PDB file of C-alpha atoms in Angstrom:
ATOM      1  CA  MET V   1      22.141  -8.597   4.517  1.00 63.00           C
ATOM      2  CA  ARG V   2      23.952 -12.077   4.275  1.00 76.00           C
ATOM      3  CA  ALA V   3      21.559 -14.826   3.067  1.00 78.00           C
ATOM      4  CA  ASP V   4      21.536 -16.808   6.645  1.00 75.00           C
ATOM      5  CA  ALA V   5      20.357 -13.418   8.591  1.00 71.00           C
ATOM      6  CA  LYS V   6      17.603 -12.445   5.533  1.00 77.00           C
ATOM      7  CA  LYS V   7      16.643 -16.140   6.070  1.00 80.00           C
ATOM      8  CA  ASN V   8      16.291 -15.460  10.091  1.00 73.00           C
ATOM      9  CA  TYR V   9      14.899 -12.469   9.120  1.00 82.00           C
ATOM     10  CA  GLU V  10      12.177 -13.568   7.279  1.00 84.00           C
ATOM     11  CA  SER V  11      11.495 -16.383   9.334  1.00 83.00           C
ATOM     12  CA  LEU V  12      11.082 -14.398  12.410  1.00 87.00           C
ATOM     13  CA  LEU V  13       8.506 -12.522  10.792  1.00 90.00           C
ATOM     14  CA  ALA V  14       6.575 -15.290   9.786  1.00 90.00           C
ATOM     15  CA  ILE V  15       6.645 -17.002  12.805  1.00 92.00           C
ATOM     16  CA  ALA V  16       5.413 -13.408  14.928  1.00 91.00           C
ATOM     17  CA  ARG V  17       2.446 -13.134  12.672  1.00 88.00           C
ATOM     18  CA  GLU V  18       1.617 -16.792  13.465  1.00 90.00           C
ATOM     19  CA  VAL V  19       2.651 -16.252  17.291  1.00 91.00           C
ATOM     20  CA  ILE V  20       1.123 -12.726  17.613  1.00 88.00           C
ATOM     21  CA  THR V  21      -2.426 -13.974  16.024  1.00 84.00           C
ATOM     22  CA  GLU V  22      -2.670 -16.748  18.284  1.00 85.00           C
ATOM     23  CA  GLN V  23      -1.311 -14.855  21.514  1.00 86.00           C
ATOM     24  CA  GLY V  24      -1.831 -11.298  20.913  1.00 82.00           C
ATOM     25  CA  VAL V  25       0.849  -8.444  20.486  1.00 83.00           C
ATOM     26  CA  ASP V  26       1.895  -9.293  23.931  1.00 85.00           C
ATOM     27  CA  ALA V  27       3.354 -12.654  23.028  1.00 89.00           C
ATOM     28  CA  SER V  28       6.376 -13.694  24.518  1.00 90.00           C
ATOM     29  CA  LEU V  29       9.186 -12.762  22.156  1.00 92.00           C
ATOM     30  CA  ARG V  30      10.994 -15.948  23.610  1.00 92.00           C
ATOM     31  CA  ASP V  31       8.513 -18.032  21.859  1.00 93.00           C
ATOM     32  CA  ILE V  32       8.381 -16.283  18.727  1.00 93.00           C
ATOM     33  CA  ALA V  33      12.523 -17.009  19.103  1.00 91.00           C
ATOM     34  CA  ARG V  34      11.993 -20.534  19.960  1.00 92.00           C
ATOM     35  CA  ARG V  35       9.464 -21.532  16.792  1.00 93.00           C
ATOM     36  CA  ALA V  36      11.637 -19.647  14.682  1.00 89.00           C
ATOM     37  CA  GLY V  37      14.551 -21.793  15.689  1.00 88.00           C
ATOM     38  CA  VAL V  38      16.857 -19.120  16.618  1.00 87.00           C
ATOM     39  CA  GLY V  39      18.322 -18.030  19.765  1.00 88.00           C
ATOM     40  CA  LEU V  40      16.633 -14.795  21.709  1.00 90.00           C
ATOM     41  CA  ALA V  41      19.833 -12.654  20.723  1.00 91.00           C
ATOM     42  CA  THR V  42      19.273 -13.343  17.299  1.00 88.00           C
ATOM     43  CA  LEU V  43      15.901 -11.747  17.629  1.00 90.00           C
ATOM     44  CA  TYR V  44      17.117  -9.127  19.485  1.00 92.00           C
ATOM     45  CA  ARG V  45      19.435  -8.281  16.728  1.00 90.00           C
ATOM     46  CA  HIS V  46      16.753  -7.991  14.185  1.00 90.00           C
ATOM     47  CA  PHE V  47      14.333  -6.280  16.125  1.00 92.00           C
ATOM     48  CA  PRO V  48      15.887  -4.391  19.214  1.00 93.00           C
ATOM     49  CA  THR V  49      12.510  -3.741  20.903  1.00 88.00           C
ATOM     50  CA  ARG V  50       9.057  -5.176  20.667  1.00 85.00           C
ATOM     51  CA  GLU V  51       7.833  -2.213  18.711  1.00 81.00           C
ATOM     52  CA  ASP V  52      10.624  -2.814  16.085  1.00 87.00           C
ATOM     53  CA  LEU V  53       9.028  -6.202  15.370  1.00 90.00           C
ATOM     54  CA  LEU V  54       5.467  -5.111  15.195  1.00 86.00           C
ATOM     55  CA  GLU V  55       6.507  -2.019  13.273  1.00 86.00           C
ATOM     56  CA  ALA V  56       8.123  -4.445  10.745  1.00 89.00           C
ATOM     57  CA  LEU V  57       5.550  -6.971  10.850  1.00 87.00           C
ATOM     58  CA  LEU V  58       2.693  -4.283  10.407  1.00 86.00           C
ATOM     59  CA  HIS V  59       4.244  -1.887   8.064  1.00 87.00           C
ATOM     60  CA  LYS V  60       3.206  -4.295   5.181  1.00 82.00           C
ATOM     61  CA  ALA V  61      -0.168  -5.174   6.262  1.00 87.00           C
ATOM     62  CA  LEU V  62      -1.112  -1.646   6.781  1.00 90.00           C
ATOM     63  CA  CYS V  63       0.287  -0.822   3.342  1.00 91.00           C
ATOM     64  CA  ASP V  64      -1.836  -3.287   2.102  1.00 92.00           C
ATOM     65  CA  LEU V  65      -4.807  -2.154   3.371  1.00 94.00           C
ATOM     66  CA  ILE V  66      -4.401   1.340   2.242  1.00 96.00           C
ATOM     67  CA  ALA V  67      -3.527  -0.026  -1.247  1.00 96.00           C
ATOM     68  CA  ARG V  68      -6.629  -2.105  -0.900  1.00 97.00           C
ATOM     69  CA  SER V  69      -8.599   1.233  -0.300  1.00 96.00           C
ATOM     70  CA  GLU V  70      -7.453   2.680  -3.935  1.00 96.00           C
ATOM     71  CA  THR V  71      -8.117  -0.270  -5.807  1.00 97.00           C
ATOM     72  CA  LEU V  72     -11.567  -0.976  -4.407  1.00 97.00           C
ATOM     73  CA  SER V  73     -12.420   3.049  -4.764  1.00 96.00           C
ATOM     74  CA  ARG V  74     -11.111   2.150  -8.878  1.00 96.00           C
ATOM     75  CA  ASP V  75     -13.127  -0.882  -8.914  1.00 96.00           C
ATOM     76  CA  HIS V  76     -16.449  -0.772  -7.239  1.00 96.00           C
ATOM     77  CA  PRO V  77     -19.029   1.440  -6.336  1.00 95.00           C
ATOM     78  CA  SER V  78     -18.665   3.507  -2.956  1.00 94.00           C
ATOM     79  CA  ASN V  79     -21.082   1.847  -0.666  1.00 91.00           C
ATOM     80  CA  ILE V  80     -19.445  -1.754  -1.843  1.00 91.00           C
ATOM     81  CA  ALA V  81     -15.707  -0.165  -1.931  1.00 94.00           C
ATOM     82  CA  LEU V  82     -16.388   1.126   1.807  1.00 93.00           C
ATOM     83  CA  THR V  83     -18.104  -2.536   2.736  1.00 90.00           C
ATOM     84  CA  ILE V  84     -15.345  -4.361   1.394  1.00 91.00           C
ATOM     85  CA  TRP V  85     -12.741  -2.441   2.939  1.00 94.00           C
ATOM     86  CA  PHE V  86     -14.213  -1.795   6.472  1.00 92.00           C
ATOM     87  CA  THR V  87     -14.828  -5.972   6.981  1.00 89.00           C
ATOM     88  CA  GLU V  88     -11.253  -6.385   5.716  1.00 91.00           C
ATOM     89  CA  ALA V  89      -9.672  -3.830   8.164  1.00 92.00           C
ATOM     90  CA  THR V  90     -12.025  -5.097  11.207  1.00 89.00           C
ATOM     91  CA  THR V  91     -10.050  -8.894   9.887  1.00 86.00           C
ATOM     92  CA  PHE V  92      -6.776  -7.561  10.174  1.00 88.00           C
ATOM     93  CA  VAL V  93      -7.474  -5.695  13.398  1.00 87.00           C
ATOM     94  CA  HIS V  94      -9.201  -9.041  14.832  1.00 82.00           C
ATOM     95  CA  ALA V  95      -6.338 -10.966  13.540  1.00 81.00           C
ATOM     96  CA  PHE V  96      -3.503  -9.162  15.648  1.00 80.00           C
ATOM     97  CA  ASN V  97      -5.368  -9.193  18.871  1.00 77.00           C
ATOM     98  CA  GLY V  98      -4.489  -6.068  20.408  1.00 77.00           C
ATOM     99  CA  ILE V  99      -3.539  -4.273  17.807  1.00 82.00           C
ATOM    100  CA  VAL V 100      -6.188  -1.492  18.921  1.00 82.00           C
ATOM    101  CA  ASP V 101      -4.059  -0.170  21.839  1.00 82.00           C
ATOM    102  CA  LEU V 102      -0.876  -0.290  19.763  1.00 82.00           C
ATOM    103  CA  MET V 103      -2.648   1.661  16.731  1.00 85.00           C
ATOM    104  CA  ALA V 104      -4.223   4.003  19.364  1.00 85.00           C
ATOM    105  CA  LYS V 105      -0.899   4.911  20.924  1.00 86.00           C
ATOM    106  CA  ALA V 106       1.261   5.013  17.795  1.00 86.00           C
ATOM    107  CA  LEU V 107      -1.504   7.623  16.132  1.00 88.00           C
ATOM    108  CA  ALA V 108      -1.146   9.923  19.463  1.00 91.00           C
ATOM    109  CA  ASP V 109       2.784   9.648  19.093  1.00 92.00           C
ATOM    110  CA  PRO V 110       4.224  11.094  16.175  1.00 93.00           C
ATOM    111  CA  SER V 111       7.494   9.778  17.273  1.00 90.00           C
ATOM    112  CA  SER V 112       6.144   6.073  16.936  1.00 86.00           C
ATOM    113  CA  ALA V 113       7.454   3.749  14.191  1.00 81.00           C
ATOM    114  CA  LEU V 114       3.942   2.911  13.081  1.00 84.00           C
ATOM    115  CA  HIS V 115       2.285   6.666  13.321  1.00 90.00           C
ATOM    116  CA  GLU V 116       2.531   7.084   9.878  1.00 91.00           C
ATOM    117  CA  ASP V 117       1.205   4.147   8.707  1.00 91.00           C
ATOM    118  CA  CYS V 118      -1.688   4.523  11.346  1.00 90.00           C
ATOM    119  CA  LYS V 119      -2.336   8.113  10.021  1.00 93.00           C
ATOM    120  CA  ASN V 120      -2.380   6.959   6.063  1.00 94.00           C
ATOM    121  CA  LEU V 121      -4.579   3.941   7.232  1.00 93.00           C
ATOM    122  CA  ARG V 122      -7.230   6.035   8.750  1.00 93.00           C
ATOM    123  CA  LYS V 123      -6.670   8.719   6.033  1.00 96.00           C
ATOM    124  CA  ALA V 124      -7.577   5.943   3.350  1.00 96.00           C
ATOM    125  CA  GLY V 125     -10.757   5.024   5.265  1.00 96.00           C
ATOM    126  CA  ALA V 126     -12.022   8.481   5.124  1.00 97.00           C
ATOM    127  CA  VAL V 127     -11.096   8.885   1.905  1.00 97.00           C
ATOM    128  CA  LEU V 128     -13.729   5.672   1.098  1.00 96.00           C
ATOM    129  CA  LEU V 129     -16.166   7.084   3.598  1.00 96.00           C
ATOM    130  CA  ARG V 130     -16.317  10.837   2.078  1.00 96.00           C
ATOM    131  CA  ARG V 131     -16.716   9.425  -1.400  1.00 96.00           C
ATOM    132  CA  ALA V 132     -19.771   7.175  -0.281  1.00 94.00           C
ATOM    133  CA  GLN V 133     -21.010  10.251   1.595  1.00 94.00           C
ATOM    134  CA  GLN V 134     -20.938  11.923  -1.552  1.00 95.00           C
ATOM    135  CA  ASP V 135     -22.954   9.523  -3.441  1.00 94.00           C
ATOM    136  CA  GLY V 136     -25.316   9.711  -0.694  1.00 91.00           C
ATOM    137  CA  VAL V 137     -24.927   6.000   0.937  1.00 89.00           C
ATOM    138  CA  ALA V 138     -23.412   6.384   3.761  1.00 90.00           C
ATOM    139  CA  ARG V 139     -23.724   8.816   6.868  1.00 89.00           C
ATOM    140  CA  THR V 140     -23.025  12.023   6.950  1.00 90.00           C
ATOM    141  CA  ASP V 141     -22.669  12.369  10.750  1.00 91.00           C
ATOM    142  CA  ILE V 142     -19.428  10.406  10.861  1.00 92.00           C
ATOM    143  CA  ASP V 143     -15.551  11.068   9.498  1.00 94.00           C
ATOM    144  CA  GLY V 144     -12.529   9.445   9.003  1.00 93.00           C
ATOM    145  CA  GLU V 145     -11.614   9.017  12.536  1.00 92.00           C
ATOM    146  CA  ASP V 146     -14.967   7.751  13.666  1.00 93.00           C
ATOM    147  CA  LEU V 147     -14.551   5.098  11.283  1.00 93.00           C
ATOM    148  CA  PHE V 148     -11.373   4.115  12.404  1.00 91.00           C
ATOM    149  CA  ALA V 149     -12.639   3.942  15.679  1.00 90.00           C
ATOM    150  CA  LEU V 150     -15.700   1.538  14.735  1.00 91.00           C
ATOM    151  CA  ILE V 151     -13.140  -0.270  12.932  1.00 90.00           C
ATOM    152  CA  ALA V 152     -11.457  -0.666  16.115  1.00 88.00           C
ATOM    153  CA  ALA V 153     -14.383  -1.401  18.133  1.00 87.00           C
ATOM    154  CA  ALA V 154     -15.564  -4.100  15.821  1.00 87.00           C
ATOM    155  CA  GLY V 155     -12.232  -6.059  15.854  1.00 83.00           C
ATOM    156  CA  TRP V 156     -12.262  -5.724  19.798  1.00 83.00           C
ATOM    157  CA  ILE V 157     -15.754  -7.303  19.552  1.00 85.00           C
ATOM    158  CA  GLY V 158     -14.093 -10.464  17.449  1.00 78.00           C
ATOM    159  CA  ASP V 159     -11.394 -10.709  20.210  1.00 77.00           C
ATOM    160  CA  GLN V 160     -13.728 -11.389  23.105  1.00 80.00           C
ATOM    161  CA  LEU V 161     -14.534 -15.025  24.020  1.00 81.00           C
ATOM    162  CA  VAL V 162     -18.287 -13.678  25.205  1.00 88.00           C
ATOM    163  CA  PHE V 163     -19.011 -12.081  21.745  1.00 86.00           C
ATOM    164  CA  GLU V 164     -17.456 -14.759  19.894  1.00 81.00           C
ATOM    165  CA  ASP V 165     -20.584 -16.420  18.666  1.00 86.00           C
ATOM    166  CA  ARG V 166     -22.447 -12.994  17.248  1.00 87.00           C
ATOM    167  CA  ALA V 167     -19.352 -11.367  16.330  1.00 84.00           C
ATOM    168  CA  ASP V 168     -19.759 -11.202  12.623  1.00 84.00           C
ATOM    169  CA  ARG V 169     -23.803 -10.106  13.203  1.00 86.00           C
ATOM    170  CA  LEU V 170     -22.305  -7.132  15.316  1.00 85.00           C
ATOM    171  CA  VAL V 171     -19.829  -6.589  12.629  1.00 82.00           C
ATOM    172  CA  ASN V 172     -22.374  -6.597   9.947  1.00 82.00           C
ATOM    173  CA  PHE V 173     -24.593  -4.128  12.279  1.00 84.00           C
ATOM    174  CA  ILE V 174     -22.022  -1.568  12.249  1.00 84.00           C
ATOM    175  CA  ALA V 175     -21.568  -1.509   8.696  1.00 81.00           C
ATOM    176  CA  VAL V 176     -25.087  -1.238   8.018  1.00 81.00           C
ATOM    177  CA  ALA V 177     -25.791   1.507  10.282  1.00 80.00           C
ATOM    178  CA  VAL V 178     -22.857   3.449   8.737  1.00 77.00           C
ATOM    179  CA  ILE V 179     -22.977   2.331   5.186  1.00 74.00           C
ATOM    180  CA  GLY V 180     -26.741   1.076   5.252  1.00 69.00           C
ATOM    181  CA  GLN V 181     -24.623  -2.084   3.481  1.00 60.00           C
ATOM    182  CA  PRO V 182     -24.360  -5.415   4.972  1.00 61.00           C
ATOM    183  CA  THR V 183     -20.811  -6.930   5.103  1.00 63.00           C
ATOM    184  CA  PRO V 184     -19.728  -9.111   2.090  1.00 68.00           C
ATOM    185  CA  SER V 185     -20.780 -13.179   3.190  1.00 59.00           C
TER     186      SER V 185
END
């Protein structure tokens, strides 16, 4: 990739992250291009579809969450590792308003560019959950799919203005109900 093309690509991703954090996954691609100082054609040259842009943007974030689960598992007791990861995953879902629907669709569609990343993220959470369950510090009546759904629900709560003043309390409630451990402050 030419230096100017690489610069445009990186700029588009950085601006896309900002715009999508502000406006959600349905943010205007025209706004992203405008803020990045490029034409819409340049954006489409790098990312032919919205899903291509989201896949590029989210791939790294999802991979980071997966790697984070491994680090937490290695460095912390199981209940602490699961609680921290649950909180960070919920924060991620909340930061990318609208990502829950996209991730659910990606999980259901093996041809989706995000399918494997979402599947691996769910698997990473399941590993942390099983470890906490084996240690007797997490509920045994839920599985990785339930945990993934709870993360999605907790992130959705944070996206709703009506719940904004109580979102942290409700996420903490979910963490205590599942893990018996409050979220880190």
